[in-house]
Amino acid sequence: MSATLTIGSTNIDVIVRANSESKPHHKDRMGTVSIEVGGSATNAALGFHRLGCRSRLLTAMARSPLSSMLQSWLQNSGIDLICDDLPTSDLGAFVAQLNAKGDLENAISQTPVERHTFTSETLARALAGIEVVVADANLSEETLLDVANATQALRIPLAVMTVSEDKAQRVLAVRGKIQMILANHLEAEKLMSEIGATDPGEIAEHMQCLVIVTRGERGASAYFPDGRKERIKAPVLDNPKNYLGFGDAMTSGLALGVLGRGLGVQEATDQFAEGLIREIATSTSCNGMPGAIANIVEVLVDKGQRDHLTHLLLRGGFEDAFRRLKGPTNTLLAIDVDRFKAVNDQHGHESGDKVLALIAQVILDNTRTDDLAARYGGDEFSLILTNTPTSEARFVADRIRGAVEAANLYGVTLSIGVAAILPEDTLATVMARADGSMYEAKRSGRNKVVLVD
């Protein structure tokens, strides 16, 4: 398994695409908007991961809750993340407008990483065990030079993505120190202008490295420092939705294939880049992983609705879940812990917390993923058994009661009331009936299950 390192930007992508009916000269146009996780370096790192590499990403983000969520998502997606915190509130973002065909019309980006310099110790840690490195030109010239010097000293091949016309000239700072440049045709034009060239082959000669110029659906061209040129054929795509991100996919595929495996440019494209390009072409994101932000928000909402001690739903989350409840045969259990106050009084609140956490685990161990369990109050739990009649629910309740009794948790037991959820019920009405049965269980000696008549 190859080990790769990508260095550069992580940000939010806001991708706006016009509908085919929208008139290009109109200022307020109809279309679609998607918000995704992005950044050239991040997209390339995700591409490496999907190619089966051990993919490491070195980046820097503003210190914020959103950054923490992005970092968690990247790590959960399989990326070995090294991230410096930036003392700024600036949000890293890339806002792009696409035409109806999926080509980029214009874009604006803010990348806080370009104002950051990684320490030599951080670079050394990031480069440990790495075979191929990719950096994006969202990094400053100073940082690009630091990366190039470090990789050159370790004899690790380095590819640089130019990322935009405004930043393309930054790669000139690493002349003679890198093995590959990847640019689109507009970025290549910018580089030619900077060095007084008339052909991309002169960039390769000047930089003393392979230069790949991507041309969207027309494929790409490879220019070698010895003057050779090779056309790279694009994969045939059926009704592509998006061309944005092709360059990042080409970067992952060619860096791995050419620099890591010693393949020719077309072979590397066919073997590694083509699959990534096909994923992006049918996606709303630049990395073929749509829905990342929605998933992050979903996790955040879920965490906000859960009790940190028991990991069960809080009362508000339970009420929301009840409103979405479907099916004619659902049953509610009202569960109260008998003699719980004595645990806190005699053994302390830490012991009491452990008891509550263990009872919650017993409840989860005896329910299904479709059931809804909540910590409804201090030592009160509620449980909805979905698609379960009261006759079956009573057995589940007794199994939970017996498991807690057998656990010998400082002598606490459970009193449980069981009530069918009727079609006309609100949570308050069914809870009142279940509570009534639960209090009947307490009055009749505790450690019992009572079913509403």
CSV table of C-alpha atoms in Angstrom, one decimal:
chain,number,residue,atom,x,y,z
A,1,MET,CA,0.0,0.0,0.0
A,2,SER,CA,1.5,3.4,-1.1
A,3,ALA,CA,1.8,6.1,1.5
A,4,THR,CA,0.9,9.6,0.2
A,5,LEU,CA,1.0,13.1,1.7
A,6,THR,CA,-1.1,16.0,0.4
A,7,ILE,CA,-0.4,19.5,1.7
A,8,GLY,CA,-2.6,22.5,1.3
A,9,SER,CA,-6.2,23.7,1.7
A,10,THR,CA,-9.3,22.3,3.4
A,11,ASN,CA,-12.4,24.4,3.0
A,12,ILE,CA,-16.1,24.5,2.3
A,13,ASP,CA,-17.1,24.4,-1.4
A,14,VAL,CA,-20.2,26.3,-2.4
A,15,ILE,CA,-21.0,25.1,-6.0
A,16,VAL,CA,-23.7,27.1,-7.9
A,17,ARG,CA,-24.8,25.7,-11.2
A,18,ALA,CA,-27.2,27.4,-13.7
A,19,ASN,CA,-30.1,25.6,-15.2
A,20,SER,CA,-30.2,25.2,-18.9
A,21,GLU,CA,-33.2,27.6,-19.1
A,22,SER,CA,-31.3,30.3,-17.3
A,23,LYS,CA,-30.1,33.2,-19.5
A,24,PRO,CA,-26.4,33.8,-19.2
A,25,HIS,CA,-26.8,37.6,-19.3
A,26,HIS,CA,-29.3,37.6,-16.3
A,27,LYS,CA,-27.8,38.5,-12.9
A,28,ASP,CA,-30.3,36.5,-10.9
A,29,ARG,CA,-30.3,33.1,-12.5
A,30,MET,CA,-32.1,29.8,-11.8
A,31,GLY,CA,-30.0,26.8,-10.8
A,32,THR,CA,-28.9,24.5,-8.0
A,33,VAL,CA,-26.6,25.1,-5.0
A,34,SER,CA,-24.6,22.4,-3.2
A,35,ILE,CA,-22.4,22.9,-0.2
A,36,GLU,CA,-19.6,20.3,0.3
A,37,VAL,CA,-16.3,19.6,1.9
A,38,GLY,CA,-13.5,20.7,-0.5
A,39,GLY,CA,-10.1,22.2,-1.0
A,40,SER,CA,-7.6,21.1,-3.7
A,41,ALA,CA,-5.3,19.3,-1.3
A,42,THR,CA,-8.3,17.7,0.5
A,43,ASN,CA,-9.8,16.5,-2.8
A,44,ALA,CA,-6.5,15.0,-3.8
A,45,ALA,CA,-6.1,13.3,-0.4
A,46,LEU,CA,-9.6,11.8,-0.6
A,47,GLY,CA,-8.7,10.6,-4.1
A,48,PHE,CA,-5.5,8.9,-2.9
A,49,HIS,CA,-7.6,7.2,-0.2
A,50,ARG,CA,-10.1,5.9,-2.7
A,51,LEU,CA,-7.2,4.6,-4.7
A,52,GLY,CA,-6.2,2.4,-1.8
A,53,CYS,CA,-3.3,4.5,-0.4
A,54,ARG,CA,-2.6,5.4,3.2
A,55,SER,CA,-3.5,9.0,2.6
A,56,ARG,CA,-2.2,11.7,4.9
A,57,LEU,CA,-3.3,15.4,4.8
A,58,LEU,CA,-1.3,18.3,6.2
A,59,THR,CA,-3.5,21.4,6.4
A,60,ALA,CA,-4.3,24.4,8.6
A,61,MET,CA,-7.8,25.7,9.6
A,62,ALA,CA,-9.2,28.4,11.7
A,63,ARG,CA,-10.0,27.4,15.3
A,64,SER,CA,-13.8,27.0,15.3
A,65,PRO,CA,-16.5,24.4,15.9
A,66,LEU,CA,-16.9,24.1,12.1
A,67,SER,CA,-13.3,23.3,11.7
A,68,SER,CA,-13.5,20.6,14.4
A,69,MET,CA,-16.4,19.0,12.5
A,70,LEU,CA,-14.5,19.1,9.2
A,71,GLN,CA,-11.5,17.5,10.9
A,72,SER,CA,-13.6,14.7,12.4
A,73,TRP,CA,-15.3,14.0,9.1
A,74,LEU,CA,-11.9,13.7,7.3
A,75,GLN,CA,-10.6,11.4,10.0
A,76,ASN,CA,-13.8,9.3,9.9
A,77,SER,CA,-13.4,9.2,6.1
A,78,GLY,CA,-10.0,7.4,6.4
A,79,ILE,CA,-7.6,10.4,6.2
A,80,ASP,CA,-4.6,10.5,8.4
A,81,LEU,CA,-4.9,14.2,9.3
A,82,ILE,CA,-2.3,16.6,10.6
A,83,CYS,CA,-3.9,20.0,11.1
A,84,ASP,CA,-2.5,23.2,12.6
A,85,ASP,CA,-5.0,25.5,14.3
A,86,LEU,CA,-4.9,29.1,13.0
A,87,PRO,CA,-5.5,32.1,15.3
A,88,THR,CA,-8.2,33.5,13.0
A,89,SER,CA,-11.9,33.3,12.5
A,90,ASP,CA,-11.6,33.3,8.7
A,91,LEU,CA,-13.6,30.5,7.0
A,92,GLY,CA,-11.8,28.7,4.3
A,93,ALA,CA,-14.2,28.7,1.4
A,94,PHE,CA,-14.4,28.2,-2.4
A,95,VAL,CA,-17.4,29.6,-4.2
A,96,ALA,CA,-17.8,28.6,-7.8
A,97,GLN,CA,-20.4,29.3,-10.5
A,98,LEU,CA,-20.8,26.6,-13.2
A,99,ASN,CA,-22.7,26.9,-16.4
A,100,ALA,CA,-25.4,24.4,-17.3
A,101,LYS,CA,-22.9,22.1,-18.9
A,102,GLY,CA,-20.8,21.9,-15.6
A,103,ASP,CA,-17.9,24.0,-16.7
A,104,LEU,CA,-16.5,26.7,-14.4
A,105,GLU,CA,-17.5,30.2,-15.2
A,106,ASN,CA,-16.0,32.1,-12.3
A,107,ALA,CA,-14.9,31.5,-8.7
A,108,ILE,CA,-13.8,33.2,-5.5
A,109,SER,CA,-11.8,31.6,-2.8
A,110,GLN,CA,-10.5,32.4,0.7
A,111,THR,CA,-7.8,30.0,1.9
A,112,PRO,CA,-6.4,30.8,5.4
A,113,VAL,CA,-3.7,28.2,4.9
A,114,GLU,CA,-1.9,30.5,2.5
A,115,ARG,CA,-1.0,32.8,5.4
A,116,HIS,CA,0.4,29.9,7.5
A,117,THR,CA,3.9,28.4,7.7
A,118,PHE,CA,4.4,24.9,8.9
A,119,THR,CA,7.3,24.3,11.3
A,120,SER,CA,10.1,22.1,10.3
A,121,GLU,CA,9.1,19.6,13.0
A,122,THR,CA,5.5,19.4,11.6
A,123,LEU,CA,6.9,18.9,8.1
A,124,ALA,CA,9.2,16.2,9.3
A,125,ARG,CA,6.4,14.4,11.1
A,126,ALA,CA,4.1,14.7,8.1
A,127,LEU,CA,6.8,13.3,5.7
A,128,ALA,CA,7.7,10.3,7.8
A,129,GLY,CA,7.1,7.1,5.8
A,130,ILE,CA,5.8,8.9,2.8
A,131,GLU,CA,6.4,7.9,-0.8
A,132,VAL,CA,4.7,10.6,-2.9
A,133,VAL,CA,3.8,14.2,-2.0
A,134,VAL,CA,1.4,16.6,-3.6
A,135,ALA,CA,1.1,20.3,-2.6
A,136,ASP,CA,-1.3,22.9,-3.8
A,137,ALA,CA,-0.5,26.5,-4.6
A,138,ASN,CA,-2.9,27.7,-2.0
A,139,LEU,CA,0.3,27.5,0.1
A,140,SER,CA,2.5,30.6,0.1
A,141,GLU,CA,5.7,30.7,-2.0
A,142,GLU,CA,7.7,30.4,1.3
A,143,THR,CA,5.8,27.3,2.4
A,144,LEU,CA,6.0,25.7,-1.0
A,145,LEU,CA,9.8,26.2,-0.9
A,146,ASP,CA,10.0,24.7,2.5
A,147,VAL,CA,8.1,21.7,1.3
A,148,ALA,CA,10.2,21.3,-1.8
A,149,ASN,CA,13.5,21.6,0.1
A,150,ALA,CA,12.3,19.0,2.6
A,151,THR,CA,11.1,16.5,0.0
A,152,GLN,CA,14.3,17.0,-2.1
A,153,ALA,CA,16.4,16.3,0.9
A,154,LEU,CA,14.5,13.0,1.5
A,155,ARG,CA,14.3,12.2,-2.2
A,156,ILE,CA,10.5,12.0,-2.1
A,157,PRO,CA,8.9,13.0,-5.5
A,158,LEU,CA,6.7,16.2,-5.3
A,159,ALA,CA,3.9,17.3,-7.5
A,160,VAL,CA,2.3,20.8,-7.3
A,161,MET,CA,-1.2,21.8,-8.3
A,162,THR,CA,-1.4,25.5,-9.5
A,163,VAL,CA,-5.1,25.7,-8.4
A,164,SER,CA,-5.9,29.2,-10.0
A,165,GLU,CA,-4.6,31.9,-12.3
A,166,ASP,CA,-4.0,34.2,-9.3
A,167,LYS,CA,-1.8,31.7,-7.6
A,168,ALA,CA,-0.1,29.8,-10.4
A,169,GLN,CA,3.1,31.8,-10.4
A,170,ARG,CA,3.9,30.6,-6.9
A,171,VAL,CA,5.2,27.4,-8.4
A,172,LEU,CA,8.0,29.3,-9.9
A,173,ALA,CA,9.6,29.5,-6.5
A,174,VAL,CA,10.4,25.8,-6.6
A,175,ARG,CA,12.1,25.6,-9.9
A,176,GLY,CA,14.3,22.6,-10.2
A,177,LYS,CA,13.0,21.1,-6.9
A,178,ILE,CA,9.8,19.3,-8.0
A,179,GLN,CA,8.9,16.5,-10.4
A,180,MET,CA,5.5,17.5,-11.7
A,181,ILE,CA,3.2,20.5,-12.2
A,182,LEU,CA,-0.5,20.1,-12.8
A,183,ALA,CA,-2.4,23.1,-14.3
A,184,ASN,CA,-5.5,23.8,-16.4
A,185,HIS,CA,-5.0,25.7,-19.6
A,186,LEU,CA,-5.7,29.1,-18.1
A,187,GLU,CA,-3.2,28.5,-15.3
A,188,ALA,CA,-0.7,27.3,-17.9
A,189,GLU,CA,-1.3,30.6,-19.8
A,190,LYS,CA,-0.5,32.5,-16.6
A,191,LEU,CA,2.8,30.6,-16.2
A,192,MET,CA,3.7,31.2,-19.8
A,193,SER,CA,3.1,34.9,-19.4
A,194,GLU,CA,5.3,35.0,-16.2
A,195,ILE,CA,8.3,33.4,-17.9
A,196,GLY,CA,7.8,34.9,-21.4
A,197,ALA,CA,6.9,31.5,-23.0
A,198,THR,CA,4.7,30.8,-25.9
A,199,ASP,CA,4.1,27.1,-25.4
A,200,PRO,CA,3.5,24.9,-22.3
A,201,GLY,CA,6.6,22.9,-23.2
A,202,GLU,CA,8.7,25.9,-22.3
A,203,ILE,CA,7.3,25.7,-18.8
A,204,ALA,CA,8.5,22.1,-18.5
A,205,GLU,CA,11.9,23.2,-19.8
A,206,HIS,CA,12.1,26.2,-17.4
A,207,MET,CA,10.9,24.3,-14.3
A,208,GLN,CA,12.8,21.1,-15.2
A,209,CYS,CA,9.9,18.9,-14.5
A,210,LEU,CA,6.9,17.2,-16.1
A,211,VAL,CA,4.0,19.6,-16.8
A,212,ILE,CA,0.4,18.3,-17.1
A,213,VAL,CA,-2.1,20.7,-18.7
A,214,THR,CA,-5.7,19.6,-18.3
A,215,ARG,CA,-8.4,20.6,-20.8
A,216,GLY,CA,-11.6,19.3,-19.3
A,217,GLU,CA,-13.5,17.0,-21.5
A,218,ARG,CA,-10.8,17.2,-24.1
A,219,GLY,CA,-8.4,15.4,-21.9
A,220,ALA,CA,-4.9,16.7,-21.1
A,221,SER,CA,-1.4,17.1,-22.5
A,222,ALA,CA,1.9,16.1,-20.9
A,223,TYR,CA,5.0,18.2,-21.5
A,224,PHE,CA,8.4,16.8,-20.6
A,225,PRO,CA,11.5,18.8,-19.9
A,226,ASP,CA,13.4,17.2,-22.8
A,227,GLY,CA,10.9,18.6,-25.3
A,228,ARG,CA,8.6,15.6,-25.7
A,229,LYS,CA,4.8,16.1,-25.7
A,230,GLU,CA,2.1,13.4,-25.2
A,231,ARG,CA,-1.6,13.8,-25.4
A,232,ILE,CA,-3.6,12.2,-22.6
A,233,LYS,CA,-7.0,10.9,-23.8
A,234,ALA,CA,-10.0,11.7,-21.7
A,235,PRO,CA,-12.4,9.0,-20.6
A,236,VAL,CA,-15.7,8.9,-22.5
A,237,LEU,CA,-18.4,10.1,-20.1
A,238,ASP,CA,-22.1,9.7,-20.4
A,239,ASN,CA,-24.0,12.9,-19.6
A,240,PRO,CA,-21.5,14.4,-17.1
A,241,LYS,CA,-22.9,16.8,-14.5
A,242,ASN,CA,-19.7,18.3,-13.4
A,243,TYR,CA,-16.2,18.9,-14.7
A,244,LEU,CA,-15.0,20.8,-11.6
A,245,GLY,CA,-12.5,18.6,-9.7
A,246,PHE,CA,-11.2,16.7,-12.7
A,247,GLY,CA,-7.8,18.4,-12.1
A,248,ASP,CA,-7.6,17.2,-8.5
A,249,ALA,CA,-8.5,13.7,-9.7
A,250,MET,CA,-5.9,13.8,-12.4
A,251,THR,CA,-3.4,14.9,-9.7
A,252,SER,CA,-4.1,11.9,-7.5
A,253,GLY,CA,-4.0,9.4,-10.3
A,254,LEU,CA,-0.9,10.8,-12.1
A,255,ALA,CA,1.1,11.4,-8.9
A,256,LEU,CA,0.5,7.9,-7.8
A,257,GLY,CA,0.9,6.3,-11.2
A,258,VAL,CA,3.8,8.3,-12.6
A,259,LEU,CA,5.7,9.4,-9.5
A,260,GLY,CA,4.9,6.5,-7.3
A,261,ARG,CA,4.7,3.5,-9.7
A,262,GLY,CA,6.8,4.7,-12.6
A,263,LEU,CA,4.0,4.3,-15.2
A,264,GLY,CA,3.5,6.4,-18.3
A,265,VAL,CA,1.1,9.3,-18.2
A,266,GLN,CA,-1.7,7.6,-20.2
A,267,GLU,CA,-1.3,4.3,-18.3
A,268,ALA,CA,-1.5,6.2,-15.0
A,269,THR,CA,-4.5,8.0,-16.2
A,270,ASP,CA,-6.3,4.8,-17.3
A,271,GLN,CA,-5.4,2.9,-14.2
A,272,PHE,CA,-5.8,5.5,-11.5
A,273,ALA,CA,-7.3,8.8,-12.6
A,274,GLU,CA,-10.2,7.6,-14.8
A,275,GLY,CA,-12.2,6.0,-12.0
A,276,LEU,CA,-12.0,9.1,-9.9
A,277,ILE,CA,-13.0,11.3,-12.8
A,278,ARG,CA,-16.1,9.1,-13.5
A,279,GLU,CA,-17.1,9.5,-9.9
A,280,ILE,CA,-16.8,13.3,-10.0
A,281,ALA,CA,-18.6,13.6,-13.3
A,282,THR,CA,-21.8,12.2,-11.8
A,283,SER,CA,-21.4,14.1,-8.5
A,284,THR,CA,-22.3,17.5,-7.1
A,285,SER,CA,-19.0,17.7,-5.3
A,286,CYS,CA,-15.4,18.2,-6.5
A,287,ASN,CA,-14.2,15.0,-4.9
A,288,GLY,CA,-16.9,12.5,-5.7
A,289,MET,CA,-18.1,12.4,-2.1
A,290,PRO,CA,-21.4,14.5,-2.0
A,291,GLY,CA,-23.4,15.0,1.1
A,292,ALA,CA,-20.5,15.4,3.5
A,293,ILE,CA,-21.8,18.7,5.0
A,294,ALA,CA,-25.2,17.2,5.3
A,295,ASN,CA,-23.7,14.3,7.2
A,296,ILE,CA,-21.7,16.6,9.5
A,297,VAL,CA,-24.9,18.6,10.3
A,298,GLU,CA,-26.8,15.4,10.9
A,299,VAL,CA,-24.2,14.2,13.4
A,300,LEU,CA,-24.2,17.6,15.1
A,301,VAL,CA,-28.0,17.6,15.5
A,302,ASP,CA,-27.8,14.0,16.8
A,303,LYS,CA,-25.2,14.9,19.3
A,304,GLY,CA,-27.3,17.9,20.4
A,305,GLN,CA,-30.3,15.6,21.0
A,306,ARG,CA,-28.4,13.0,23.1
A,307,ASP,CA,-27.5,12.9,26.7
A,308,HIS,CA,-23.7,12.9,27.1
A,309,LEU,CA,-23.8,10.4,30.0
A,310,THR,CA,-26.1,7.7,28.7
A,311,HIS,CA,-25.9,8.5,24.9
A,312,LEU,CA,-29.7,8.1,24.8
A,313,LEU,CA,-32.0,10.7,23.4
A,314,LEU,CA,-32.7,13.8,25.5
A,315,ARG,CA,-36.4,14.7,26.1
A,316,GLY,CA,-36.4,17.2,23.1
A,317,GLY,CA,-35.0,14.6,20.8
A,318,PHE,CA,-37.4,12.0,22.0
A,319,GLU,CA,-40.3,14.4,21.4
A,320,ASP,CA,-39.1,15.0,17.8
A,321,ALA,CA,-38.8,11.3,17.2
A,322,PHE,CA,-42.3,10.7,18.6
A,323,ARG,CA,-43.7,13.2,16.1
A,324,ARG,CA,-42.2,11.2,13.2
A,325,LEU,CA,-43.4,7.9,14.6
A,326,LYS,CA,-45.3,5.7,12.1
A,327,GLY,CA,-47.1,2.4,12.4
A,328,PRO,CA,-50.3,1.2,14.2
A,329,THR,CA,-48.6,-1.0,16.9
A,330,ASN,CA,-46.1,1.0,18.9
A,331,THR,CA,-45.7,0.8,22.7
A,332,LEU,CA,-44.3,3.2,25.2
A,333,LEU,CA,-42.4,2.2,28.4
A,334,ALA,CA,-42.1,4.6,31.3
A,335,ILE,CA,-39.1,3.4,33.4
A,336,ASP,CA,-38.2,4.8,36.8
A,337,VAL,CA,-35.1,3.7,38.9
A,338,ASP,CA,-36.2,2.5,42.3
A,339,ARG,CA,-34.2,3.9,45.4
A,340,PHE,CA,-31.8,5.8,43.1
A,341,LYS,CA,-31.5,8.7,45.6
A,342,ALA,CA,-30.0,6.4,48.1
A,343,VAL,CA,-27.2,5.6,45.7
A,344,ASN,CA,-26.2,9.3,45.4
A,345,ASP,CA,-26.6,9.9,49.1
A,346,GLN,CA,-24.6,6.8,50.3
A,347,HIS,CA,-22.1,6.3,47.4
A,348,GLY,CA,-21.8,9.7,45.7
A,349,HIS,CA,-22.9,11.2,42.4
A,350,GLU,CA,-20.1,9.5,40.5
A,351,SER,CA,-21.5,6.1,41.5
A,352,GLY,CA,-25.0,7.3,40.6
A,353,ASP,CA,-23.8,8.3,37.1
A,354,LYS,CA,-22.3,4.9,36.6
A,355,VAL,CA,-25.6,3.3,37.6
A,356,LEU,CA,-27.5,5.4,35.1
A,357,ALA,CA,-25.0,4.6,32.3
A,358,LEU,CA,-25.2,0.9,33.0
A,359,ILE,CA,-29.0,0.9,33.0
A,360,ALA,CA,-29.0,2.8,29.7
A,361,GLN,CA,-26.7,0.1,28.3
A,362,VAL,CA,-29.1,-2.6,29.5
A,363,ILE,CA,-31.9,-0.9,27.7
A,364,LEU,CA,-29.9,-0.6,24.5
A,365,ASP,CA,-28.8,-4.3,24.8
A,366,ASN,CA,-32.5,-5.4,24.9
A,367,THR,CA,-33.8,-3.2,22.1
A,368,ARG,CA,-33.5,-2.9,18.3
A,369,THR,CA,-32.0,-0.1,16.2
A,370,ASP,CA,-35.6,1.1,15.2
A,371,ASP,CA,-36.6,1.5,18.9
A,372,LEU,CA,-36.3,4.9,20.6
A,373,ALA,CA,-34.7,5.1,24.0
A,374,ALA,CA,-34.4,8.4,26.0
A,375,ARG,CA,-33.2,9.7,29.3
A,376,TYR,CA,-36.4,11.6,30.0
A,377,GLY,CA,-35.5,13.1,33.4
A,378,GLY,CA,-32.9,12.6,36.1
A,379,ASP,CA,-33.5,8.9,36.8
A,380,GLU,CA,-36.4,8.4,34.4
A,381,PHE,CA,-36.1,6.6,31.1
A,382,SER,CA,-38.6,6.3,28.3
A,383,LEU,CA,-38.6,3.7,25.6
A,384,ILE,CA,-40.7,3.3,22.5
A,385,LEU,CA,-40.8,-0.2,21.0
A,386,THR,CA,-41.8,0.3,17.4
A,387,ASN,CA,-44.1,-2.2,15.6
A,388,THR,CA,-44.5,-4.0,18.9
A,389,PRO,CA,-47.9,-4.8,20.6
A,390,THR,CA,-48.2,-4.4,24.3
A,391,SER,CA,-48.2,-8.2,24.8
A,392,GLU,CA,-44.7,-8.4,23.4
A,393,ALA,CA,-43.6,-5.1,24.9
A,394,ARG,CA,-44.4,-6.5,28.4
A,395,PHE,CA,-41.9,-9.3,27.9
A,396,VAL,CA,-39.2,-6.8,26.7
A,397,ALA,CA,-39.9,-4.6,29.7
A,398,ASP,CA,-39.6,-7.6,32.1
A,399,ARG,CA,-36.3,-8.7,30.4
A,400,ILE,CA,-34.9,-5.2,31.0
A,401,ARG,CA,-36.2,-5.2,34.6
A,402,GLY,CA,-34.6,-8.6,35.3
A,403,ALA,CA,-31.3,-7.7,33.8
A,404,VAL,CA,-31.0,-4.6,36.0
A,405,GLU,CA,-31.9,-6.6,39.1
A,406,ALA,CA,-29.4,-9.2,38.3
A,407,ALA,CA,-26.7,-6.6,37.8
A,408,ASN,CA,-26.8,-5.8,41.5
A,409,LEU,CA,-26.3,-2.0,41.0
A,410,TYR,CA,-26.2,-0.9,44.7
A,411,GLY,CA,-29.6,-2.6,45.0
A,412,VAL,CA,-31.5,-0.4,42.6
A,413,THR,CA,-34.4,-1.9,40.6
A,414,LEU,CA,-36.8,-0.7,37.9
A,415,SER,CA,-40.5,0.1,38.0
A,416,ILE,CA,-41.9,0.1,34.5
A,417,GLY,CA,-45.3,1.1,33.1
A,418,VAL,CA,-46.3,-0.1,29.6
A,419,ALA,CA,-48.9,1.7,27.4
A,420,ALA,CA,-50.0,1.2,23.8
A,421,ILE,CA,-49.6,4.3,21.6
A,422,LEU,CA,-53.0,5.0,20.1
A,423,PRO,CA,-53.5,6.8,16.8
A,424,GLU,CA,-54.9,9.9,18.5
A,425,ASP,CA,-52.2,10.0,21.2
A,426,THR,CA,-49.8,12.9,21.8
A,427,LEU,CA,-46.6,12.1,23.7
A,428,ALA,CA,-48.2,13.8,26.8
A,429,THR,CA,-51.3,11.6,26.7
A,430,VAL,CA,-49.6,8.3,26.3
A,431,MET,CA,-46.9,9.3,28.8
A,432,ALA,CA,-49.6,10.0,31.3
A,433,ARG,CA,-51.0,6.5,31.0
A,434,ALA,CA,-47.6,4.9,31.1
A,435,ASP,CA,-46.6,7.0,34.1
A,436,GLY,CA,-49.8,5.9,35.9
A,437,SER,CA,-48.9,2.3,35.5
A,438,MET,CA,-45.3,2.9,36.5
A,439,TYR,CA,-46.5,4.6,39.7
A,440,GLU,CA,-48.8,1.6,40.3
A,441,ALA,CA,-45.7,-0.6,40.0
A,442,LYS,CA,-44.0,1.5,42.7
A,443,ARG,CA,-47.0,1.5,45.0
A,444,SER,CA,-47.3,-2.3,44.8
A,445,GLY,CA,-43.7,-2.9,45.9
A,446,ARG,CA,-41.4,-1.7,43.1
A,447,ASN,CA,-39.3,-3.8,40.8
A,448,LYS,CA,-42.4,-4.6,38.7
A,449,VAL,CA,-43.8,-4.2,35.2
A,450,VAL,CA,-47.5,-3.0,35.0
A,451,LEU,CA,-49.4,-2.9,31.8
A,452,VAL,CA,-52.1,-0.2,31.3
A,453,ASP,CA,-55.5,-1.8,31.4
